[in-house]
CSV table of C-alpha atoms in Angstrom, one decimal:
chain,number,residue,atom,x,y,z
A,560,MET,CA,-3.1,19.2,230.5
A,561,ASN,CA,-0.4,16.6,229.8
A,562,LEU,CA,-0.4,14.4,232.8
A,563,SER,CA,1.9,11.4,233.2
A,564,LYS,CA,3.0,8.9,235.7
A,565,PHE,CA,6.4,9.2,237.3
A,566,THR,CA,8.8,10.2,234.6
A,567,GLY,CA,12.1,8.4,234.4
A,568,ALA,CA,13.9,11.4,235.8
A,569,LEU,CA,11.4,11.9,238.7
A,570,MET,CA,11.5,8.2,239.5
A,571,ALA,CA,15.3,8.3,239.5
A,572,ALA,CA,15.2,11.3,241.9
A,573,GLY,CA,12.6,9.6,244.0
A,574,LEU,CA,14.7,6.4,244.2
A,575,LEU,CA,17.8,8.4,245.1
A,576,LEU,CA,15.9,10.2,247.7
A,577,ALA,CA,14.4,7.0,249.0
A,578,ALA,CA,17.8,5.5,249.2
A,579,GLY,CA,18.9,8.4,251.3
A,580,PHE,CA,15.9,7.9,253.5
A,581,GLY,CA,16.3,4.1,253.7
A,582,ALA,CA,15.5,2.2,256.9
A,583,THR,CA,19.2,1.1,256.9
A,584,THR,CA,20.4,4.7,257.3
A,585,SER,CA,22.7,4.8,260.4
A,586,TYR,CA,24.8,7.5,262.0
A,587,ALA,CA,27.3,7.4,264.8
A,588,GLN,CA,26.1,7.8,268.4
A,589,THR,CA,28.2,7.8,271.5
A,590,PRO,CA,26.8,5.4,274.1
A,591,ASP,CA,25.7,7.2,277.3
A,592,ASP,CA,28.1,5.2,279.4
A,593,GLU,CA,31.1,6.6,277.5
A,594,VAL,CA,30.1,10.3,278.0
A,595,LYS,CA,31.6,12.0,280.9
A,596,PRO,CA,29.3,14.3,283.0
A,597,ALA,CA,31.2,17.4,281.9
A,598,ASP,CA,30.8,16.3,278.3
A,599,ARG,CA,27.1,15.8,278.8
A,600,LYS,CA,26.7,19.3,280.2
A,601,ALA,CA,28.6,20.8,277.3
A,602,ALA,CA,26.6,18.8,274.8
A,603,ALA,CA,23.3,19.9,276.3
A,604,LYS,CA,24.5,23.5,276.2
A,605,ALA,CA,25.4,23.2,272.6
A,606,GLN,CA,22.2,21.3,271.7
A,607,ALA,CA,21.0,22.1,268.2
A,608,PRO,CA,17.6,23.8,267.7
A,609,SER,CA,14.6,21.6,267.4
A,610,ALA,CA,12.9,20.8,264.2
A,611,MET,CA,10.1,23.2,264.9
A,612,ASP,CA,12.5,25.9,265.7
A,613,VAL,CA,13.9,25.7,262.1
A,614,ALA,CA,10.7,24.7,260.4
A,615,PRO,CA,9.8,28.3,259.3
A,616,GLN,CA,13.2,28.7,257.7
A,617,ILE,CA,12.8,25.3,255.9
A,618,VAL,CA,9.4,26.3,254.6
A,619,ALA,CA,10.8,29.6,253.3
A,620,SER,CA,13.7,27.8,251.6
A,621,THR,CA,11.4,25.2,249.9
A,622,LYS,CA,8.8,27.9,249.0
A,623,VAL,CA,6.1,25.4,250.0
A,624,ASN,CA,2.8,27.0,251.0
A,625,CYS,CA,2.8,25.6,254.5
A,626,GLU,CA,2.1,26.9,258.0
A,627,PRO,CA,4.0,24.3,260.0
A,628,VAL,CA,2.2,22.7,262.9
A,629,ASN,CA,4.8,20.0,263.7
A,630,ALA,CA,8.2,18.9,262.5
A,631,ARG,CA,10.7,16.2,263.3
A,632,VAL,CA,14.2,15.3,262.4
A,633,VAL,CA,14.2,12.0,260.5
A,634,GLY,CA,17.9,11.7,260.6
A,635,PRO,CA,21.2,12.7,259.0
A,636,THR,CA,22.1,11.9,255.4
A,637,GLU,CA,24.5,12.9,252.6
A,638,THR,CA,23.6,14.9,249.5
A,639,ASP,CA,25.3,16.4,246.5
A,640,LYS,CA,26.5,20.0,246.5
A,641,ASP,CA,28.8,21.4,243.8
A,642,GLY,CA,29.8,17.9,242.8
A,643,ALA,CA,30.8,16.8,246.3
A,644,LYS,CA,29.0,14.9,249.0
A,645,VAL,CA,28.0,17.0,252.0
A,646,LYS,CA,26.3,16.2,255.3
A,647,ALA,CA,22.6,17.1,255.5
A,648,THR,CA,19.5,16.5,257.7
A,649,ILE,CA,16.2,15.0,256.7
A,650,TYR,CA,13.1,16.7,258.1
A,651,GLU,CA,9.5,15.8,258.1
A,652,LEU,CA,7.0,18.7,258.3
A,653,ALA,CA,3.2,18.8,258.9
A,654,CYS,CA,1.2,21.8,257.7
A,655,LYS,CA,-2.0,23.4,258.9
A,656,ALA,CA,-3.4,22.8,255.4
A,657,GLY,CA,-2.2,20.8,252.5
A,658,PRO,CA,0.1,17.8,252.3
A,659,GLY,CA,2.9,17.1,254.7
A,660,PHE,CA,6.3,16.6,253.3
A,661,VAL,CA,9.9,15.4,253.8
A,662,VAL,CA,12.9,17.5,252.7
A,663,THR,CA,16.7,17.2,252.8
A,664,ALA,CA,18.3,20.3,254.2
A,665,ILE,CA,22.0,21.1,254.1
A,666,THR,CA,21.1,24.0,256.4
A,667,PRO,CA,17.6,25.2,257.3
A,668,THR,CA,18.0,27.8,254.6
A,669,GLU,CA,19.5,25.6,252.0
A,670,THR,CA,17.2,22.7,251.0
A,671,LYS,CA,16.7,20.2,248.3
A,672,GLU,CA,13.5,19.2,246.6
A,673,ALA,CA,10.6,18.4,248.9
A,674,PHE,CA,8.5,15.3,248.6
A,675,SER,CA,5.0,15.0,249.8
A,676,CYS,CA,4.1,12.2,252.2
A,677,ASN,CA,1.9,10.7,249.4
A,678,TYR,CA,4.8,10.5,247.0
A,679,LEU,CA,6.8,8.7,249.7
A,680,VAL,CA,4.0,6.1,249.8
A,681,LYS,CA,4.5,5.6,246.0
A,682,ILE,CA,8.2,5.4,246.4
A,683,LYS,CA,7.8,2.9,249.3
A,684,ASP,CA,5.8,0.7,246.9
A,685,ILE,CA,8.9,0.4,244.8
A,686,GLN,CA,11.5,0.5,247.6
A,687,PRO,CA,10.0,-1.0,250.7
A,688,ASP,CA,12.9,0.1,253.0
A,689,SER,CA,12.5,3.8,252.2
A,690,ILE,CA,11.1,6.1,254.9
A,691,SER,CA,7.5,7.1,255.5
A,692,CYS,CA,5.9,10.1,257.1
A,693,ALA,CA,5.3,9.5,260.8
A,694,LEU,CA,4.0,12.7,262.4
A,695,PRO,CA,0.5,12.2,263.7
A,696,GLU,CA,-0.7,15.3,261.8
A,697,ASN,CA,0.4,13.5,258.5
A,698,LEU,CA,-1.4,10.3,259.3
A,699,PRO,CA,-3.3,8.7,257.7
A,700,VAL,CA,-1.8,10.1,254.5
A,701,HIS,CA,-5.2,11.1,253.2
A,702,LYS,CA,-6.0,13.3,256.2
A,703,TRP,CA,-4.9,16.5,254.6
A,704,ILE,CA,-7.1,16.1,251.5
A,705,SER,CA,-10.3,15.3,253.4
A,706,PRO,CA,-11.4,19.0,253.9
A,707,ILE,CA,-10.6,19.7,250.3
A,708,VAL,CA,-12.7,16.9,249.0
A,709,LYS,CA,-15.6,18.0,251.3
A,710,THR,CA,-15.9,21.3,249.4
A,711,PHE,CA,-16.6,19.3,246.2
A,712,VAL,CA,-18.2,16.1,247.5
A,713,PRO,CA,-19.8,16.9,250.9
A,714,SER,CA,-20.9,13.3,251.5
A,715,CYS,CA,-17.5,11.8,251.0
A,716,GLU,CA,-15.6,10.4,254.0
A,717,VAL,CA,-12.1,9.9,252.4
A,718,THR,CA,-10.7,6.5,253.2
A,719,MET,CA,-7.8,6.3,250.7
A,720,ILE,CA,-5.7,8.3,248.3
A,721,ARG,CA,-3.1,7.7,245.7
A,722,VAL,CA,-0.8,9.9,243.6
A,723,ILE,CA,-1.6,9.4,239.9
A,724,GLY,CA,1.0,11.7,238.4
A,725,SER,CA,2.2,15.2,237.9
A,726,THR,CA,2.4,17.8,235.2
A,727,LYS,CA,5.7,18.9,233.8
A,728,GLU,CA,4.4,22.1,232.3
A,729,PRO,CA,2.2,24.9,233.9
A,730,PRO,CA,-0.1,24.7,235.7
A,731,LEU,CA,2.1,22.5,237.8
A,732,ILE,CA,-0.2,20.1,239.7
A,733,ASP,CA,-0.1,16.7,241.4
A,734,ARG,CA,-3.1,14.6,240.5
A,735,TYR,CA,-4.7,12.5,243.3
A,736,GLU,CA,-7.4,9.9,243.2
A,737,PHE,CA,-9.5,9.6,246.4
A,738,GLY,CA,-11.8,6.9,247.5
A,739,CYS,CA,-14.8,7.4,249.8
A,740,ALA,CA,-16.3,5.2,252.5
A,741,ALA,CA,-19.5,5.1,250.6
A,742,GLY,CA,-20.2,6.1,247.0
A,743,ALA,CA,-18.0,7.3,244.2
A,744,GLY,CA,-14.7,8.9,244.7
A,745,GLY,CA,-13.0,11.2,242.3
A,746,ILE,CA,-9.9,13.2,241.2
A,747,ILE,CA,-8.3,16.2,242.8
A,748,ASP,CA,-5.7,18.3,240.9
A,749,TYR,CA,-3.6,20.1,243.6
A,750,ALA,CA,-0.7,22.5,243.2
A,751,GLN,CA,2.7,20.8,243.5
A,752,LEU,CA,4.8,21.7,246.5
A,753,GLY,CA,6.0,25.2,246.1
A,754,GLN,CA,3.5,26.0,243.3
A,755,THR,CA,0.3,28.0,243.1
A,756,ALA,CA,-2.0,26.3,240.7
A,757,GLY,CA,-5.7,26.2,241.6
A,758,THR,CA,-7.4,23.2,243.0
A,759,GLU,CA,-9.8,21.3,240.7
A,760,TYR,CA,-12.2,18.4,241.2
A,761,LYS,CA,-13.0,15.9,238.4
A,762,SER,CA,-15.5,13.1,238.2
A,763,CYS,CA,-14.0,9.7,237.5
A,764,LEU,CA,-16.2,9.7,234.4
A,765,LEU,CA,-14.1,12.4,232.8
A,766,LEU,CA,-11.0,10.3,233.0
A,767,ASP,CA,-12.5,6.9,232.3
A,768,GLY,CA,-10.3,5.1,229.7
A,769,THR,CA,-7.3,7.3,230.3
A,770,PRO,CA,-4.0,6.7,232.2
A,771,SER,CA,-5.6,8.8,235.0
A,772,ALA,CA,-8.6,6.4,235.3
A,773,CYS,CA,-10.0,5.8,238.8
A,774,THR,CA,-9.3,2.5,240.5
A,775,PHE,CA,-11.1,3.1,243.9
A,776,THR,CA,-14.5,3.7,242.4
A,777,THR,CA,-16.7,1.1,240.6
A,778,LYS,CA,-19.0,1.7,237.6
A,779,ALA,CA,-22.0,1.0,239.8
A,780,GLN,CA,-20.9,3.7,242.2
A,781,LEU,CA,-20.4,6.1,239.3
A,782,ILE,CA,-23.9,5.4,238.0
A,783,GLU,CA,-25.4,6.0,241.5
A,784,SER,CA,-23.6,9.3,241.8
A,785,MET,CA,-24.9,10.6,238.5
A,786,LYS,CA,-28.6,9.6,239.1
A,787,PRO,CA,-29.5,13.0,240.6
A,788,LEU,CA,-28.4,14.7,237.4
A,789,ALA,CA,-30.4,12.2,235.3
A,790,ALA,CA,-33.5,12.7,237.4
A,791,LYS,CA,-33.4,16.5,236.7
A,792,ALA,CA,-33.3,15.8,233.0
A,793,ASN,CA,-35.8,13.0,232.9
A,794,PRO,CA,-37.4,11.8,236.2
A,795,ASN,CA,-38.7,8.6,234.5
A,796,CYS,CA,-35.3,7.3,233.5
A,797,GLN,CA,-34.0,4.4,235.5
A,798,VAL,CA,-30.3,4.8,234.8
A,799,THR,CA,-28.5,1.7,233.4
A,800,ASP,CA,-25.3,3.3,232.2
A,801,VAL,CA,-23.6,6.7,232.0
A,802,ARG,CA,-20.5,8.1,230.2
A,803,PHE,CA,-18.7,11.4,229.8
A,804,VAL,CA,-19.3,12.9,226.4
A,805,GLY,CA,-17.4,16.1,226.3
A,806,VAL,CA,-16.9,19.7,227.3
A,807,THR,CA,-18.9,22.7,226.0
A,808,LYS,CA,-17.1,24.9,223.5
A,809,ASP,CA,-16.8,27.6,226.1
A,810,ASN,CA,-15.4,25.2,228.7
A,811,ASN,CA,-18.2,26.0,231.1
A,812,GLY,CA,-20.0,22.6,231.3
A,813,TYR,CA,-19.9,18.9,230.8
A,814,TYR,CA,-22.0,16.6,228.6
A,815,TYR,CA,-23.0,13.2,230.0
A,816,GLU,CA,-24.9,10.4,228.2
A,817,PHE,CA,-27.4,8.3,230.2
A,818,GLY,CA,-28.9,5.0,229.2
A,819,CYS,CA,-32.3,4.2,230.6
A,820,ALA,CA,-34.0,0.9,231.4
A,821,THR,CA,-36.8,2.0,229.1
A,822,PRO,CA,-35.3,3.7,226.1
A,823,PRO,CA,-34.6,6.2,224.9
A,824,GLY,CA,-31.8,7.6,226.8
A,825,PHE,CA,-30.4,11.2,226.5
A,826,ILE,CA,-27.5,13.5,227.0
A,827,ALA,CA,-27.5,16.0,229.9
A,828,LEU,CA,-25.5,19.1,230.2
A,829,ALA,CA,-24.1,19.9,233.6
A,830,ASN,CA,-22.6,23.1,234.8
A,831,LEU,CA,-19.0,23.1,236.2
A,832,ASP,CA,-20.5,22.9,239.7
A,833,THR,CA,-22.3,19.7,238.6
A,834,SER,CA,-25.7,21.4,238.7
A,835,TYR,CA,-28.2,20.6,235.9
A,836,ASN,CA,-28.3,22.8,232.8
A,837,ARG,CA,-30.4,21.2,230.1
A,838,ILE,CA,-31.2,17.9,228.2
A,839,VAL,CA,-30.1,17.1,224.7
A,840,PRO,CA,-32.3,14.4,223.0
A,841,CYS,CA,-30.2,11.7,221.3
A,842,ALA,CA,-31.8,12.6,218.0
A,843,SER,CA,-30.3,16.1,218.3
A,844,ALA,CA,-26.9,15.0,219.6
A,845,MET,CA,-25.0,14.3,216.3
A,846,SER,CA,-22.8,17.3,216.9
A,847,LEU,CA,-21.7,15.7,220.2
A,848,GLY,CA,-21.0,12.4,218.5
A,849,GLY,CA,-24.4,10.9,219.0
A,850,CYS,CA,-25.7,8.5,221.7
A,851,LYS,CA,-24.1,5.1,222.3
A,852,PHE,CA,-26.7,3.7,224.8
A,853,THR,CA,-29.8,4.4,222.7
A,854,ASP,CA,-30.7,3.0,219.2
A,855,ALA,CA,-30.8,5.8,216.7
A,856,GLY,CA,-34.3,4.8,215.4
A,857,VAL,CA,-35.8,4.8,218.9
A,858,ALA,CA,-34.1,8.1,219.7
A,859,ALA,CA,-35.5,9.7,216.6
A,860,ALA,CA,-39.0,8.5,217.1
A,861,ASP,CA,-39.1,9.7,220.7
A,862,ALA,CA,-37.6,13.1,219.8
A,863,ASN,CA,-40.1,13.6,216.9
A,864,ALA,CA,-43.0,12.9,219.2
A,865,TYR,CA,-41.7,15.3,221.8
A,866,MET,CA,-41.2,18.1,219.2
A,867,THR,CA,-44.7,17.4,217.8
A,868,GLY,CA,-46.1,18.0,221.3
A,869,VAL,CA,-44.1,21.2,221.8
A,870,LEU,CA,-45.4,22.6,218.5
A,871,LYS,CA,-48.9,21.6,219.1
A,872,ALA,CA,-48.8,23.4,222.5
A,873,ALA,CA,-47.7,26.5,220.6
A,874,GLY,CA,-50.6,26.3,218.2
A,875,GLN,CA,-48.7,24.9,215.2
A,876,ALA,CA,-49.9,21.8,213.4
A,877,CYS,CA,-46.8,19.8,212.6
A,878,THR,CA,-46.4,16.0,212.8
A,879,VAL,CA,-42.7,16.0,213.0
A,880,LYS,CA,-41.0,13.5,210.7
A,881,ASP,CA,-37.5,15.0,211.1
A,882,TYR,CA,-35.8,18.1,212.5
A,883,ASN,CA,-32.4,19.7,212.7
A,884,ILE,CA,-31.1,21.9,215.5
A,885,ILE,CA,-29.3,24.7,213.7
A,886,GLY,CA,-28.1,26.6,216.8
A,887,THR,CA,-28.8,27.6,220.4
A,888,GLN,CA,-29.8,30.9,222.0
A,889,GLU,CA,-28.1,30.5,225.4
A,890,SER,CA,-29.7,33.6,226.9
A,891,THR,CA,-33.2,32.1,226.6
A,892,LYS,CA,-32.2,28.4,226.5
A,893,ARG,CA,-33.9,27.9,223.2
A,894,ASP,CA,-32.8,26.0,220.1
A,895,TYR,CA,-33.2,27.3,216.6
A,896,VAL,CA,-34.8,24.3,214.9
A,897,GLU,CA,-35.9,23.4,211.3
A,898,PHE,CA,-38.7,20.9,211.0
A,899,THR,CA,-40.1,18.6,208.3
A,900,CYS,CA,-43.8,17.8,208.5
A,901,PRO,CA,-46.6,17.2,206.0
A,902,GLU,CA,-48.8,20.0,207.4
A,903,GLN,CA,-46.2,22.6,206.5
A,904,PRO,CA,-45.4,22.5,202.8
A,905,PHE,CA,-43.3,25.7,203.1
A,906,GLY,CA,-41.3,24.4,206.0
A,907,LEU,CA,-41.3,25.4,209.7
A,908,ILE,CA,-38.3,26.9,211.5
A,909,GLY,CA,-37.8,28.9,214.7
A,910,PHE,CA,-37.0,29.0,218.4
A,911,VAL,CA,-38.1,26.1,220.5
A,912,PRO,CA,-37.4,26.1,224.3
A,913,GLN,CA,-35.1,23.4,225.7
A,914,PRO,CA,-36.6,21.1,228.3
A,915,GLY,CA,-36.8,23.0,231.6
A,916,SER,CA,-36.8,26.4,229.9
A,917,ASP,CA,-39.8,28.7,230.5
A,918,SER,CA,-39.1,30.6,227.2
A,919,GLN,CA,-41.8,30.7,224.5
A,920,THR,CA,-41.9,28.8,221.3
A,921,ARG,CA,-41.6,31.1,218.2
A,922,VAL,CA,-41.7,29.4,214.9
A,923,TYR,CA,-42.7,30.4,211.4
A,924,ASP,CA,-42.4,29.1,207.8
A,925,CYS,CA,-39.5,29.6,205.4
A,926,PHE,CA,-41.1,32.7,203.8
A,927,LEU,CA,-40.7,34.6,207.0
A,928,ASP,CA,-37.3,33.0,207.6
A,929,GLN,CA,-36.2,34.4,204.2
A,930,ALA,CA,-37.0,37.9,205.6
A,931,ALA,CA,-34.9,37.3,208.7
A,932,ARG,CA,-32.2,34.6,209.1
A,933,LYS,CA,-32.3,32.8,205.8
A,934,MET,CA,-31.5,29.4,207.5
A,935,CYS,CA,-34.1,27.1,205.9
A,936,THR,CA,-32.4,24.2,204.1
A,937,ILE,CA,-35.2,21.7,203.7
A,938,VAL,CA,-37.4,24.1,201.8
A,939,THR,CA,-35.2,25.9,199.3
A,940,PRO,CA,-35.6,29.6,198.1
A,941,ASP,CA,-36.3,28.2,194.6
A,942,LYS,CA,-39.4,26.3,195.9
A,943,LEU,CA,-40.6,29.5,197.6
A,944,MET,CA,-40.1,31.5,194.4
A,945,LYS,CA,-42.1,29.0,192.4
A,946,GLN,CA,-45.0,29.5,194.8
A,947,LEU,CA,-44.8,33.3,194.4
A,948,ASP,CA,-44.7,32.9,190.6
A,949,LYS,CA,-47.9,30.9,190.8
A,950,LEU,CA,-49.6,33.5,193.0
A,951,ILE,CA,-48.7,36.5,190.9
A,952,LYS,CA,-50.0,34.8,187.8
A,953,VAL,CA,-53.3,34.4,189.6
A,954,ALA,CA,-53.3,38.0,190.9
A,955,LYS,CA,-52.1,39.5,187.6
A,956,PRO,CA,-53.2,37.1,184.9
A,957,ASP,CA,-52.7,39.5,182.1
A,958,LYS,CA,-49.2,40.8,183.0
A,959,ALA,CA,-47.1,37.8,181.9
A,960,CYS,CA,-44.9,37.9,185.0
A,961,ASP,CA,-42.4,35.1,185.2
A,962,VAL,CA,-40.7,35.7,188.5
A,963,LYS,CA,-36.9,35.7,188.3
A,964,GLU,CA,-35.9,37.3,191.6
A,965,VAL,CA,-37.4,37.9,195.0
A,966,ARG,CA,-36.5,40.3,197.8
A,967,TYR,CA,-38.1,39.4,201.1
A,968,ILE,CA,-38.8,42.6,203.1
A,969,GLY,CA,-40.3,41.3,206.3
A,970,GLU,CA,-43.5,40.5,208.1
A,971,SER,CA,-46.5,42.7,207.3
A,972,SER,CA,-47.3,45.3,209.9
A,973,SER,CA,-51.0,45.0,209.3
A,974,THR,CA,-51.5,41.3,209.1
A,975,GLU,CA,-49.7,38.8,211.4
A,976,GLN,CA,-47.7,36.1,209.6
A,977,ALA,CA,-48.2,37.8,206.2
A,978,VAL,CA,-45.0,38.4,204.3
A,979,LEU,CA,-44.0,41.5,202.5
A,980,ALA,CA,-41.8,40.9,199.4
A,981,GLU,CA,-40.6,42.5,196.2
A,982,LEU,CA,-41.0,40.4,193.0
A,983,ALA,CA,-39.0,41.0,189.8
A,984,CYS,CA,-40.4,39.7,186.5
A,985,VAL,CA,-38.4,38.7,183.5
A,986,ASN,CA,-40.3,41.3,181.4
A,987,LYS,CA,-39.1,44.0,183.9
A,988,ARG,CA,-42.5,44.4,185.6
A,989,GLY,CA,-42.2,44.4,189.3
A,990,TYR,CA,-44.4,44.3,192.3
A,991,ILE,CA,-44.5,44.9,196.1
A,992,VAL,CA,-46.7,42.0,197.3
A,993,VAL,CA,-48.2,40.9,200.6
A,994,VAL,CA,-48.4,37.1,200.8
A,995,ALA,CA,-51.4,35.8,202.9
A,996,PRO,CA,-50.6,33.8,206.0
A,997,ASP,CA,-51.8,30.6,204.3
A,998,ARG,CA,-49.4,31.3,201.4
A,999,GLN,CA,-52.2,30.6,198.9
A,1000,THR,CA,-53.1,34.1,197.8
A,1001,LEU,CA,-51.6,37.6,197.5
A,1002,LEU,CA,-53.4,40.1,199.7
A,1003,GLU,CA,-51.8,42.9,197.7
A,1004,ALA,CA,-49.8,43.2,194.5
A,1005,ILE,CA,-48.7,46.8,194.0
A,1006,PRO,CA,-46.7,47.7,190.8
A,1007,CYS,CA,-43.3,49.2,191.5
A,1008,THR,CA,-44.3,52.4,189.7
A,1009,VAL,CA,-47.3,52.9,191.9
A,1010,ALA,CA,-45.4,52.1,195.1
A,1011,LYS,CA,-42.9,54.8,194.1
A,1012,ALA,CA,-45.5,57.3,193.1
A,1013,GLN,CA,-47.4,56.9,196.3
A,1014,LYS,CA,-44.2,57.0,198.4
A,1015,LEU,CA,-45.1,53.8,200.2
A,1016,ASP,CA,-42.9,52.6,203.0
A,1017,SER,CA,-41.8,49.7,200.9
A,1018,VAL,CA,-40.7,50.4,197.3
A,1019,CYS,CA,-38.8,48.3,194.7
A,1020,GLU,CA,-35.1,48.1,195.2
A,1021,ILE,CA,-34.0,45.3,192.8
A,1022,PRO,CA,-31.9,47.0,190.1
A,1023,GLY,CA,-34.0,47.6,186.9
A,1024,ASN,CA,-37.2,46.3,188.5
A,1025,GLY,CA,-40.4,48.0,187.4
A,1026,THR,CA,-39.0,49.6,184.3
A,1027,TYR,CA,-41.4,48.0,182.0
A,1028,SER,CA,-42.4,50.9,179.7
A,1029,SER,CA,-45.9,50.0,178.5
A,1030,LEU,CA,-48.8,51.9,180.0
A,1031,GLY,CA,-51.8,50.3,181.7
A,1032,ASP,CA,-49.8,48.3,184.2
């Protein structure tokens, strides 16, 4: 959304409009003492309809979404039509909902661009003698936005409002900043007069450092407003700072970083309705640009200790020295994580629940990962193959099998955590093996020819495997 302040064209239009609305605007009046009684009677009979009488026609002409509740004639003016100056009337209208506005009407069914009362405030800052809205329903100028703000920030009593700017391309909105009597204010994007864009609320944090940055809300107020979210993520954090990090790839949530009095801090994901979703430890936040309020070393040490505890609770011995979050399973709120730890020479990888998730931890070594997702990067397939080469030489010492290729089939149906695999040897011997859960022995090593002859569920599939011709295999 390309928001800007008043463009030159809009400012020019605003100033021209303001000039037409200037306090010095005058029009001829006939003093009462010069009007004869008969003339007064005729004038009364021909009196023009009131502003409220023509308000529905004006609303229809401007296409403003407004149910008029009050209207007034501001005064006569002149405007351009077909290159010539024509007489017109300036009206102010108040609406049941939404901003009040002022518009120039040549006739009630032929109107010029409408300007909201809030825009008139901005124009008046530049041209002090320009008009302002005066209908009680339009005052104070923030009155109309108060019920809208309540739907997003129930505790806010709006005390001030300003127009930040407007979009020039769809969705056509005016951007307003509002301030509250107590606590943080925010931003409301509201459809321009005559447009139908949806209404959106944005925290001041989202626009910090941009041309739309808030001016009514202090950093201390922002921190205070974000403490409930921080408490959901980490109740022990005494928040010292907060910043907006970014939007989720699906545009359904916002990331915020929190600094804590006692490090480390963290990043919290909030849903669009500002409710808490999950925490992202700083050590796992590189894809989000990392943390700025927490030292990287402190963050890593804390995250490693946390992950060590999670794995221990799941019955896995792993003193985490490092880890990498590969991806996220949103449906279960679990991360797919690869770990480095001395107790697991063949790696450890799998699903770990995010803080606050009640899903189960499911991790396994890289042998089993090779039979499924093949996502291990710390422990390579070559290292695993070397271990299998060592084990087949122990299991079949007289077969001279130098393993050249491995096909991982899956987890053994008879022994939990045992791995079923096919080994291909350089000399064309081949085996279906079952690797023990401790990865130190082979529970079975069945030659390809035997597996085929016995029509086992798992047979050799590597091209040419098991074609060694000598008998006595």
